[in-house]
Short mmCIF file of C-alpha atoms and ligand atoms in Angstrom, two decimals:
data_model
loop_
_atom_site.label_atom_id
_atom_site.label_comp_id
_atom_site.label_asym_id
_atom_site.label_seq_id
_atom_site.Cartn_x
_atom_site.Cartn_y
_atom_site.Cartn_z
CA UNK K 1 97.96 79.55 4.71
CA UNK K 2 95.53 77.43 7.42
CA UNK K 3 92.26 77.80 7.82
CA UNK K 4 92.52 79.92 10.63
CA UNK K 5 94.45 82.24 9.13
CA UNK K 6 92.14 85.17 9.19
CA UNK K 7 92.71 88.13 6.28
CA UNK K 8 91.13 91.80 6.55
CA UNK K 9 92.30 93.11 3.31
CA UNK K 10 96.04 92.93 4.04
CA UNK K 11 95.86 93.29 7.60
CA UNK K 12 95.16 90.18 10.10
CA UNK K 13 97.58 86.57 9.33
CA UNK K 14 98.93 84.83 11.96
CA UNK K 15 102.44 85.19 13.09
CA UNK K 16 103.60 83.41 15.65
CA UNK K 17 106.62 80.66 16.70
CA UNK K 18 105.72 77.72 14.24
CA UNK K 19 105.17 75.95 17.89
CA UNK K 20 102.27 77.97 18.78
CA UNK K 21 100.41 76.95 15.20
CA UNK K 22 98.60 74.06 16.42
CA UNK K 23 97.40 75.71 19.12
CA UNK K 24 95.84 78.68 16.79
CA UNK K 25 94.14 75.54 14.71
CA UNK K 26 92.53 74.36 17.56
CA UNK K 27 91.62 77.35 18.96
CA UNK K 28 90.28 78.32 15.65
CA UNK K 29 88.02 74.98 15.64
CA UNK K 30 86.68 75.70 18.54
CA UNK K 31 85.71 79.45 18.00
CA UNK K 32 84.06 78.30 15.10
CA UNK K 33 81.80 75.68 16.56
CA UNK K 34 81.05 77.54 19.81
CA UNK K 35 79.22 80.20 17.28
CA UNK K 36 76.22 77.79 16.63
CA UNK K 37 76.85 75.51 19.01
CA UNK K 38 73.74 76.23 21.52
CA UNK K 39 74.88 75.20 24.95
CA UNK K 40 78.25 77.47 24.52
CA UNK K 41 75.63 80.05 23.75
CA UNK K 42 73.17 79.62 26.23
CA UNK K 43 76.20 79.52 28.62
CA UNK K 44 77.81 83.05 27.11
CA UNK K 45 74.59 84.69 27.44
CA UNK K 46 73.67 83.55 30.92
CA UNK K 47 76.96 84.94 32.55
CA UNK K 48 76.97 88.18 30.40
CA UNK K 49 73.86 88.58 32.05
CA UNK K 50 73.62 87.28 35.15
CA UNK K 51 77.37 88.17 36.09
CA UNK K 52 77.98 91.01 33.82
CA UNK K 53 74.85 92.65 34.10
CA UNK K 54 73.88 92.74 30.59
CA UNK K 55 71.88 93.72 28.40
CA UNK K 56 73.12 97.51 28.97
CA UNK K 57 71.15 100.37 28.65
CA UNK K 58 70.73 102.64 25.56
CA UNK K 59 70.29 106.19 27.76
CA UNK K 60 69.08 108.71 25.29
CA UNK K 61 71.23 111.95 26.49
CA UNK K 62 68.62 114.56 26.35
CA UNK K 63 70.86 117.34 28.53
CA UNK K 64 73.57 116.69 25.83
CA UNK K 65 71.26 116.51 22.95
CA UNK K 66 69.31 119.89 24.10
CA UNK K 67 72.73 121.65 24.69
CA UNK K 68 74.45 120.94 21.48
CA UNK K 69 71.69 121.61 19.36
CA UNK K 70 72.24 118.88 16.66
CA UNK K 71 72.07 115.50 16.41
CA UNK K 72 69.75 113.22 18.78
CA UNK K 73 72.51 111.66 21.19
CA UNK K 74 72.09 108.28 22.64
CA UNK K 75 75.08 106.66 24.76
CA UNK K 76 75.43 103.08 25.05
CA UNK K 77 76.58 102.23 28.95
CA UNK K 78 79.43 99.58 29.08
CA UNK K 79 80.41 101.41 31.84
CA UNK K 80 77.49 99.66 33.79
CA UNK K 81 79.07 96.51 33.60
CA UNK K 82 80.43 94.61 36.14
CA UNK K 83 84.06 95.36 36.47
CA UNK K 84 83.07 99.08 34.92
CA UNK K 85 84.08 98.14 30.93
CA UNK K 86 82.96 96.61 27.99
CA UNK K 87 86.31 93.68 28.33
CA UNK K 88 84.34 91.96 30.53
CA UNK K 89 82.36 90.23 27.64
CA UNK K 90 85.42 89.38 25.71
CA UNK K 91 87.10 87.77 28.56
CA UNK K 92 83.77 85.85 29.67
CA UNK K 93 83.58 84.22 26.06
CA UNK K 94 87.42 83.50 25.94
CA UNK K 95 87.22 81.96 29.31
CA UNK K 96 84.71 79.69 28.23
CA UNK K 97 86.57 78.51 25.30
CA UNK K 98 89.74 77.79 27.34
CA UNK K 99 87.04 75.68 29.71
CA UNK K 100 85.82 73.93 26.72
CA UNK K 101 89.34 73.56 25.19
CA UNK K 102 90.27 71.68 28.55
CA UNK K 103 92.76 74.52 29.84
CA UNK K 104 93.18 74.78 33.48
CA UNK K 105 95.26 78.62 33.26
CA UNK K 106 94.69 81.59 31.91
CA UNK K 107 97.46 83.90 31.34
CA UNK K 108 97.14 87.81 30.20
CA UNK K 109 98.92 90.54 28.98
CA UNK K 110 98.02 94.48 30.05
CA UNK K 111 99.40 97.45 29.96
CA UNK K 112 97.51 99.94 32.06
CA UNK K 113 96.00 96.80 33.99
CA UNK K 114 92.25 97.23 33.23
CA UNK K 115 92.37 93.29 31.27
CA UNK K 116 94.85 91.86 33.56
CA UNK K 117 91.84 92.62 36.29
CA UNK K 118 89.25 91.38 33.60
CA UNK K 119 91.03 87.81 33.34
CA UNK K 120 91.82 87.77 36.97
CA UNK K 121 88.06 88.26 37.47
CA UNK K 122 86.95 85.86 35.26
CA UNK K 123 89.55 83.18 36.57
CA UNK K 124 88.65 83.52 39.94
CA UNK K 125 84.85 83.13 38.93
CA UNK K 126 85.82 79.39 37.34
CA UNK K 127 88.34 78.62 39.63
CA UNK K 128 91.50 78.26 37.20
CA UNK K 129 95.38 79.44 38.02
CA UNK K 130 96.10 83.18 36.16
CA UNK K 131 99.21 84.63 35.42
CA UNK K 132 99.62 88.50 33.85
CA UNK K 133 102.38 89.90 31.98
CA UNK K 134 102.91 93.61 32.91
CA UNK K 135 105.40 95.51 31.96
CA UNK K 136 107.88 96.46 34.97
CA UNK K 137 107.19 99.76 34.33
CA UNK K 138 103.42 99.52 34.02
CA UNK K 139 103.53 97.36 37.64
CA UNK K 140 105.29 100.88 38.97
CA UNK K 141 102.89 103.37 37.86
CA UNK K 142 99.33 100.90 38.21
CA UNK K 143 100.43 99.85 41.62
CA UNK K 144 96.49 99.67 42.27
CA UNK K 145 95.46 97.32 39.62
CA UNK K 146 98.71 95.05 40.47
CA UNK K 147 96.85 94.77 43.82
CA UNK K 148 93.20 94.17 42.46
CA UNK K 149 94.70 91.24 40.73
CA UNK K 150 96.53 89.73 43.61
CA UNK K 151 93.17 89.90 45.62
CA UNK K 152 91.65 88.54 42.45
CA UNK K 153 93.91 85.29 43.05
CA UNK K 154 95.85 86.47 40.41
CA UNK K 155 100.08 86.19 39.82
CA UNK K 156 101.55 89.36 38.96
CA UNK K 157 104.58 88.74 36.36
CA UNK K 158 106.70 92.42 36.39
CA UNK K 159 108.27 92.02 33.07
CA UNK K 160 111.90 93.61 32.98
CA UNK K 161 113.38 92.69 29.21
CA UNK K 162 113.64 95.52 26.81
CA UNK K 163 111.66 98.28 28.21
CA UNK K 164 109.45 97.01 30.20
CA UNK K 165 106.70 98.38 28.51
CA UNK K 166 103.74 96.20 26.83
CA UNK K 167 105.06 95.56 23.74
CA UNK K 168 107.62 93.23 26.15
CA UNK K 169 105.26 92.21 28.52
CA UNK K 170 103.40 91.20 24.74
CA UNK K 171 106.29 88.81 24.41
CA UNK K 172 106.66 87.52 27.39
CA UNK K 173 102.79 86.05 27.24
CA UNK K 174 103.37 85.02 24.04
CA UNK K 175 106.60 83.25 25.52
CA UNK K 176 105.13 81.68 28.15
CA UNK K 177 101.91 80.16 25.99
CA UNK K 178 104.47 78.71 23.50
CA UNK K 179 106.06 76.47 27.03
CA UNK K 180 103.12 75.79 28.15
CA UNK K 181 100.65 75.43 25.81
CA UNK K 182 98.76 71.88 27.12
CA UNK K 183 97.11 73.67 30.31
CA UNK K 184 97.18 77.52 29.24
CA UNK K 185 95.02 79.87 27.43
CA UNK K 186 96.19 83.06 26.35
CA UNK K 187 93.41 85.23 27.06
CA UNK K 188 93.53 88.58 24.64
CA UNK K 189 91.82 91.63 25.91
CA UNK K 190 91.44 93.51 22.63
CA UNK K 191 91.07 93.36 18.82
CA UNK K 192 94.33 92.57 18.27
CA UNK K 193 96.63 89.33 17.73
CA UNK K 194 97.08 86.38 15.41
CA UNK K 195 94.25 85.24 13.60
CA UNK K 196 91.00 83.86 15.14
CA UNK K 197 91.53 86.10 18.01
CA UNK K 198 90.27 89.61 16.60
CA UNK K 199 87.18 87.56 15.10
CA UNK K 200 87.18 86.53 18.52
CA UNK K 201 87.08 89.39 19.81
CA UNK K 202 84.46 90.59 17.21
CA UNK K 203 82.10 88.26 18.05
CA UNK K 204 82.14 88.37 21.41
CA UNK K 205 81.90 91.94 21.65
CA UNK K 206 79.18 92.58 19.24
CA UNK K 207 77.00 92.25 21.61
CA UNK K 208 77.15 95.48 22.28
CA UNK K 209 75.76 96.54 19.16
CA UNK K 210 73.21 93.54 18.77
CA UNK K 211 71.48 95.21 21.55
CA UNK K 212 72.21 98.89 20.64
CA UNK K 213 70.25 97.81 17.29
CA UNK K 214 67.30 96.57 18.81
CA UNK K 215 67.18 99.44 20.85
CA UNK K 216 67.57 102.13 18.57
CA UNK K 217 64.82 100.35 16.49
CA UNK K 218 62.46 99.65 20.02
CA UNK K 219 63.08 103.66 20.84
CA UNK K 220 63.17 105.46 17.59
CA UNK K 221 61.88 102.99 14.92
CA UNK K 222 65.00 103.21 12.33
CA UNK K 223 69.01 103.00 12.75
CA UNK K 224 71.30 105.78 13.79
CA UNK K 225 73.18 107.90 11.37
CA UNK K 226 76.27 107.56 13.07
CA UNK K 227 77.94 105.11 15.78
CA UNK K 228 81.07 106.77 17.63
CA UNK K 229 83.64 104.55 20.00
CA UNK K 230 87.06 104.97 21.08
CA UNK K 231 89.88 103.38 19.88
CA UNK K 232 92.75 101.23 21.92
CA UNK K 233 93.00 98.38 20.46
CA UNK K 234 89.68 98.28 18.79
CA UNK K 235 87.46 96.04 20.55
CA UNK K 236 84.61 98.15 21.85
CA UNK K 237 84.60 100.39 18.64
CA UNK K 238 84.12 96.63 16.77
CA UNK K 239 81.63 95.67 19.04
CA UNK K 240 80.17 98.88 18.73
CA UNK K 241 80.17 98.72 14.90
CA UNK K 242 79.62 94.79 14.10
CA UNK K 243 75.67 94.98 13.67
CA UNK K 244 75.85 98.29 11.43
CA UNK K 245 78.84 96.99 9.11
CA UNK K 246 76.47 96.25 6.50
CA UNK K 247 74.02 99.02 6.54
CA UNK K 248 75.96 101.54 4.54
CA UNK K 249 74.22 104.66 6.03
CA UNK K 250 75.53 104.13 9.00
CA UNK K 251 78.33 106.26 9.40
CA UNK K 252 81.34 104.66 11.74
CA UNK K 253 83.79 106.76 13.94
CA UNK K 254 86.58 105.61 15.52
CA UNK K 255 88.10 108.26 18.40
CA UNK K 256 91.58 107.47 18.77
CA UNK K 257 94.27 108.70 21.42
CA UNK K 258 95.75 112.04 19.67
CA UNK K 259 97.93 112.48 22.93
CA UNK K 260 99.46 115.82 23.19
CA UNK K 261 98.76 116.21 19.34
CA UNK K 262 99.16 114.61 16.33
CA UNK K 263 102.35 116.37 15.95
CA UNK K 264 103.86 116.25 19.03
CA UNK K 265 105.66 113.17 19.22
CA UNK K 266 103.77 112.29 22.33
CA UNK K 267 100.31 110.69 20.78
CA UNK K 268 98.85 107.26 20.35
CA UNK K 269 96.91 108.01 16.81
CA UNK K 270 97.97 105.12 15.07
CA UNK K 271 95.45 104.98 12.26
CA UNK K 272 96.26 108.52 11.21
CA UNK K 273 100.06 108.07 11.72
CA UNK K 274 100.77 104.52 11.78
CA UNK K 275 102.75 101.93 9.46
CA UNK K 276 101.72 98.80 7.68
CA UNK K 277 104.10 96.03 10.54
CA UNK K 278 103.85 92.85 11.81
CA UNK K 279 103.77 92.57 15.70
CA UNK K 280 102.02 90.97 18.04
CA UNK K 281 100.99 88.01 15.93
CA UNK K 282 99.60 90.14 13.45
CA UNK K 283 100.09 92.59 10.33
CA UNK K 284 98.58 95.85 10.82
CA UNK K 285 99.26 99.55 10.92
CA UNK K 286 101.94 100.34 14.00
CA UNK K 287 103.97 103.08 15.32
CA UNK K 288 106.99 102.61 14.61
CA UNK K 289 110.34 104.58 14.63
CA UNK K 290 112.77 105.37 11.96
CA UNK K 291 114.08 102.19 12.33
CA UNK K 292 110.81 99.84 12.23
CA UNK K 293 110.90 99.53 16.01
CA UNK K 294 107.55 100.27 17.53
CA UNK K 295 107.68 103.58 19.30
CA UNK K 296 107.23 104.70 22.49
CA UNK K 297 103.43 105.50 22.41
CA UNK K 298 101.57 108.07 24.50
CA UNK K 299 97.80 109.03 25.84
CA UNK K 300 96.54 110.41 29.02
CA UNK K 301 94.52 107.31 28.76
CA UNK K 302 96.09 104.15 29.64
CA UNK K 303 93.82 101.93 28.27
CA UNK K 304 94.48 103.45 24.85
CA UNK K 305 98.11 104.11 24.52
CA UNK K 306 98.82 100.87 22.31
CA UNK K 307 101.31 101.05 19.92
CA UNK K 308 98.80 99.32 17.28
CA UNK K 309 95.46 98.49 16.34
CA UNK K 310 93.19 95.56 15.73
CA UNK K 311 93.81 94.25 11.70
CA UNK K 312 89.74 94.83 10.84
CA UNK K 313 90.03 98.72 11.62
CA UNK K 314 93.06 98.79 9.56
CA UNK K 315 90.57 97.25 6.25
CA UNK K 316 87.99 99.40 7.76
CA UNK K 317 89.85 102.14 7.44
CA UNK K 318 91.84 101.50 4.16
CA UNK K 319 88.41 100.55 2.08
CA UNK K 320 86.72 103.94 3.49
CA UNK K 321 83.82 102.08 5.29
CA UNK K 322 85.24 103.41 8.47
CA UNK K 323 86.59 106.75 9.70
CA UNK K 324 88.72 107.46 12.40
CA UNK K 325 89.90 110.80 14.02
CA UNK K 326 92.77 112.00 16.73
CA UNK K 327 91.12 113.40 20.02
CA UNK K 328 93.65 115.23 22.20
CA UNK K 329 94.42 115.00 25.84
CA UNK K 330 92.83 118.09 26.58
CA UNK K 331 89.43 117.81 24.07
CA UNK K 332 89.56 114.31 26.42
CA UNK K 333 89.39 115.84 29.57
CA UNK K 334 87.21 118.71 28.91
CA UNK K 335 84.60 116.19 27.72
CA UNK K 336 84.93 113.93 30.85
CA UNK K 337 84.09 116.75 32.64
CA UNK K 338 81.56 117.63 30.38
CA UNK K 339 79.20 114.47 30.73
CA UNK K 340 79.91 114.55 34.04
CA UNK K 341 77.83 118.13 34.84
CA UNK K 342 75.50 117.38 31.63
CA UNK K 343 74.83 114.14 32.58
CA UNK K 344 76.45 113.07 36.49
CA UNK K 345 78.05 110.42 34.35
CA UNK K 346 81.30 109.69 34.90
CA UNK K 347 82.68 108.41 31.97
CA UNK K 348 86.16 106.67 31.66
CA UNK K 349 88.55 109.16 30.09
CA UNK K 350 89.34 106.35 27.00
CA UNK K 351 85.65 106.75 26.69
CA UNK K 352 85.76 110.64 27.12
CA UNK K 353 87.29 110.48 23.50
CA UNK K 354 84.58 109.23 21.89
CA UNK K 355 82.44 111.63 23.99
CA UNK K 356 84.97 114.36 22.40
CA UNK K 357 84.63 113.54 18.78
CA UNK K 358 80.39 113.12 19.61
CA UNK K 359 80.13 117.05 20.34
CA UNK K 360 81.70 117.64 17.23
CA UNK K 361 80.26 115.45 15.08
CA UNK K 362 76.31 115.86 16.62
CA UNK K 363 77.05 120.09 16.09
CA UNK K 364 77.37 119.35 12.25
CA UNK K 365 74.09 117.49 12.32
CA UNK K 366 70.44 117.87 12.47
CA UNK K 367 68.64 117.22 15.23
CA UNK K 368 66.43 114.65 13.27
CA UNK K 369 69.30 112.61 13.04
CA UNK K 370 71.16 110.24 15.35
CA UNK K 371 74.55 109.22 17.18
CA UNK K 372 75.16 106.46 19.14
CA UNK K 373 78.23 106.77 21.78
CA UNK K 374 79.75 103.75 23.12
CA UNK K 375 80.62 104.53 26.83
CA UNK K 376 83.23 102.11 26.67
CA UNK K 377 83.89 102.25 30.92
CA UNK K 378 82.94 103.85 33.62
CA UNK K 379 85.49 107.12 35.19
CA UNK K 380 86.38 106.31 38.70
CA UNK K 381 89.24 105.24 38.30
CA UNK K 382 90.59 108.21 36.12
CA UNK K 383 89.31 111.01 38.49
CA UNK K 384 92.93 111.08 40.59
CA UNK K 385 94.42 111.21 37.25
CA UNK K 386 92.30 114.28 35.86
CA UNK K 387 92.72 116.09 38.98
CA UNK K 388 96.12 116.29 38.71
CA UNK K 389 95.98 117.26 35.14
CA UNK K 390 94.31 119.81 36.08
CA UNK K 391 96.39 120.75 39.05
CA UNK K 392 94.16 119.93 41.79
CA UNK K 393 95.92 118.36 44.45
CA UNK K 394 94.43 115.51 46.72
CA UNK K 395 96.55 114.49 49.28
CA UNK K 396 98.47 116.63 50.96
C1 PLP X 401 90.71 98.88 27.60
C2 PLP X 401 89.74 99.95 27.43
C3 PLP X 401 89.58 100.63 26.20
C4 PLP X 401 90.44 100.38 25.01
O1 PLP X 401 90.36 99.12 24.46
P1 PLP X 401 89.62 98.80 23.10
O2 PLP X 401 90.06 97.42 22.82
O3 PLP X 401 90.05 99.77 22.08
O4 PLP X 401 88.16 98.87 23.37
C5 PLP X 401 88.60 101.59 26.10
N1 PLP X 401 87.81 101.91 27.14
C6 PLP X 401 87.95 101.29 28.34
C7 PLP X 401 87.04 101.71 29.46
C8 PLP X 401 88.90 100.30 28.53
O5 PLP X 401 89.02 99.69 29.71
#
């Protein structure tokens, strides 16, 4: 086992063509020493600021709050990002590590499109080359995002093999940074992968509760009872929880993609139905058929319909420190809606699940005590999408 080789429990590792293990050591190195090194730093911080708009605000829903009746709600606002999501920060502090690591191309993989347009963003913004995997599939149904990235600079890659589906498109990244690993950074958009990169992705999103902390603690004077995030992957639900992991009052909720139910067949709830599997570089808990094959997953949200999920909400999970819970389509949409006439916020409809599982859980509390919600994106883009679920029709 290397040094990099980053355990949660017995989740994380790093598996991967031997080829491709130098490549983690270095990368490894570097994450390491860009963590205290102050000039990586002072760079990180200046773009999540000055590009990304950061810090974000803590907006303490009082509509929300006054209309449930229980807990005090407070929603953190990725969605005011630039770009509309919290992946922005991830890809920022990837980017700069490929910079510093002397890479002149980023490459991507993305299924619904939302970090293909992240990395295209961020390449453009330091001038490098940017390939993304998509499956051919995906390229079909996001034809929108397959155009934001081509304005972006960007080269579209539709990926054909297998399914065409992300798990393939997962392999044809991983493909391509094996060949070309001198010049090319494979930039991954959640908490997911071999080992460093979902401490990468950890760090680099914990930002968003570094700030959340200090302003809880500026607005109320103590910490929340409870943070809530949705799940995908896992990287704004670890950013959301990194700066309350060791306070042990601080309950932890993870909303993930419950699909048409848990027991339909069509869902994306992998913590409460998943495996222990290796994929992706990484062991964690998967969906996976009868025959160890990782299933076809399903969500009305695109941005959380992956098959897996990041190796430290597996341990989180398995030691009891964190909780996580199935939100349907339909609890999903009727929240989005909700927070839209409580609030005029339009909230992304991943995000709508946390929003979901935050009107449960604040109606089982007391209104002296206090949820965060991680607004992980904002809804624009979804608002075609819940139309039609709803049977509205927009062209005609
Ligand atoms: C991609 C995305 C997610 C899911 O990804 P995580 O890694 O689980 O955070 C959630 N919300 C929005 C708005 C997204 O774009």
């Amino acid at each position: 086992m290397s040094e990099s080789d980053i355990r949660y429990g017995n989740y994380g590792g790093q598996f991967v063509p031997e080829a491709l293990m130098p490549e983690l050591l270095r990368l490894n190195d570097a994450f390491q020493a860009c963590k205290t090194d102050p000039a990586f730093q002072a760079e990180f911080h200046r773009l999540l600021n000055d590009y990304a708009g950061r810090p974000s605000l803590l907006y303490y829903a009082k509509r929300m709050t006054e209309d449930i009746g229980g807990a005090k709600i407070y929603l953190k606002r990725e969605d005011l990002n630039h770009t509309g999501a919290h992946k922005i920060n991830n890809v920022i502090g990837q980017a700069l590590l490929a910079k510093q690591l002397g890479k002149t191309r980023l490459i991507a993989e993305t299924g619904a499109g939302q970090h293909g347009v992240a990395t295209a963003t961020i390449a453009a913004l330091f001038g490098m080359e940017c390939v993304v995997y998509m499956g051919k599939e995906d390229t079909d149904r996001q034809r929108l995002n397959v155009f934001r990235m081509a304005l972006l600079g960007a080269k579209v890659v539709a990926v054909t093999d297998g399914q065409g589906l992300l798990k393939d498109a997962v392999n044809a990244a991983l493909a391509d940074w094996a060949q070309h690993a001198a010049d090319t950074f494979y930039v991954i958009g959640s908490a997911v992968g071999p080992a460093p990169y979902p401490a990468m992705v950890h760090e680099f999103q914990s930002v968003i509760s570094t700030e959340a902390r200090a302003q809880i603690l500026e607005a109320e004077g103590r910490l929340p009872d409870a943070i809530v995030a949705c799940c995908g992957g896992g990287s704004n639900a670890i950013g959301s929880f990194a700066a309350f992991l060791d306070d042990p009052d601080v309950m932890l909720y993870g909303a993930e993609a419950a699909g048409e139910g848990i027991d339909s067949g069509k869902t994306a709830a992998t913590l409460e139905l998943g495996s222990d599997g290796i994929f992706h570089g990484m062991a964690s808990k998967f969906l996976q058929d009868k025959d160890g094959q990782i299933a076809k997953v399903y969500s009305i949200s695109a941005g959380l319909d992956y098959p897996g999920i990041g190796p430290e909400h597996a341990a989180l999970q398995a030691s009891g420190r964190g909780h996580y819970v199935g939100i349907t389509d339909e609890e999903a949409v009727q929240a989005f809606e909700y927070i839209a006439k409580e609030e005029g916020i339009i909230a992304a409809i991943e995000s709508s699940h946390a929003v979901a599982y935050t009107r449960k859980l604040a109606a089982t509390m007391r209104p002296d005590q206090i949820i965060i919600c991680t607004l992980s994106g904002r809804g624009d883009k979804d608002v075609a999408q819940v139309a039609d679920y709803r049977g509205v029709a927009l062209n005609d």
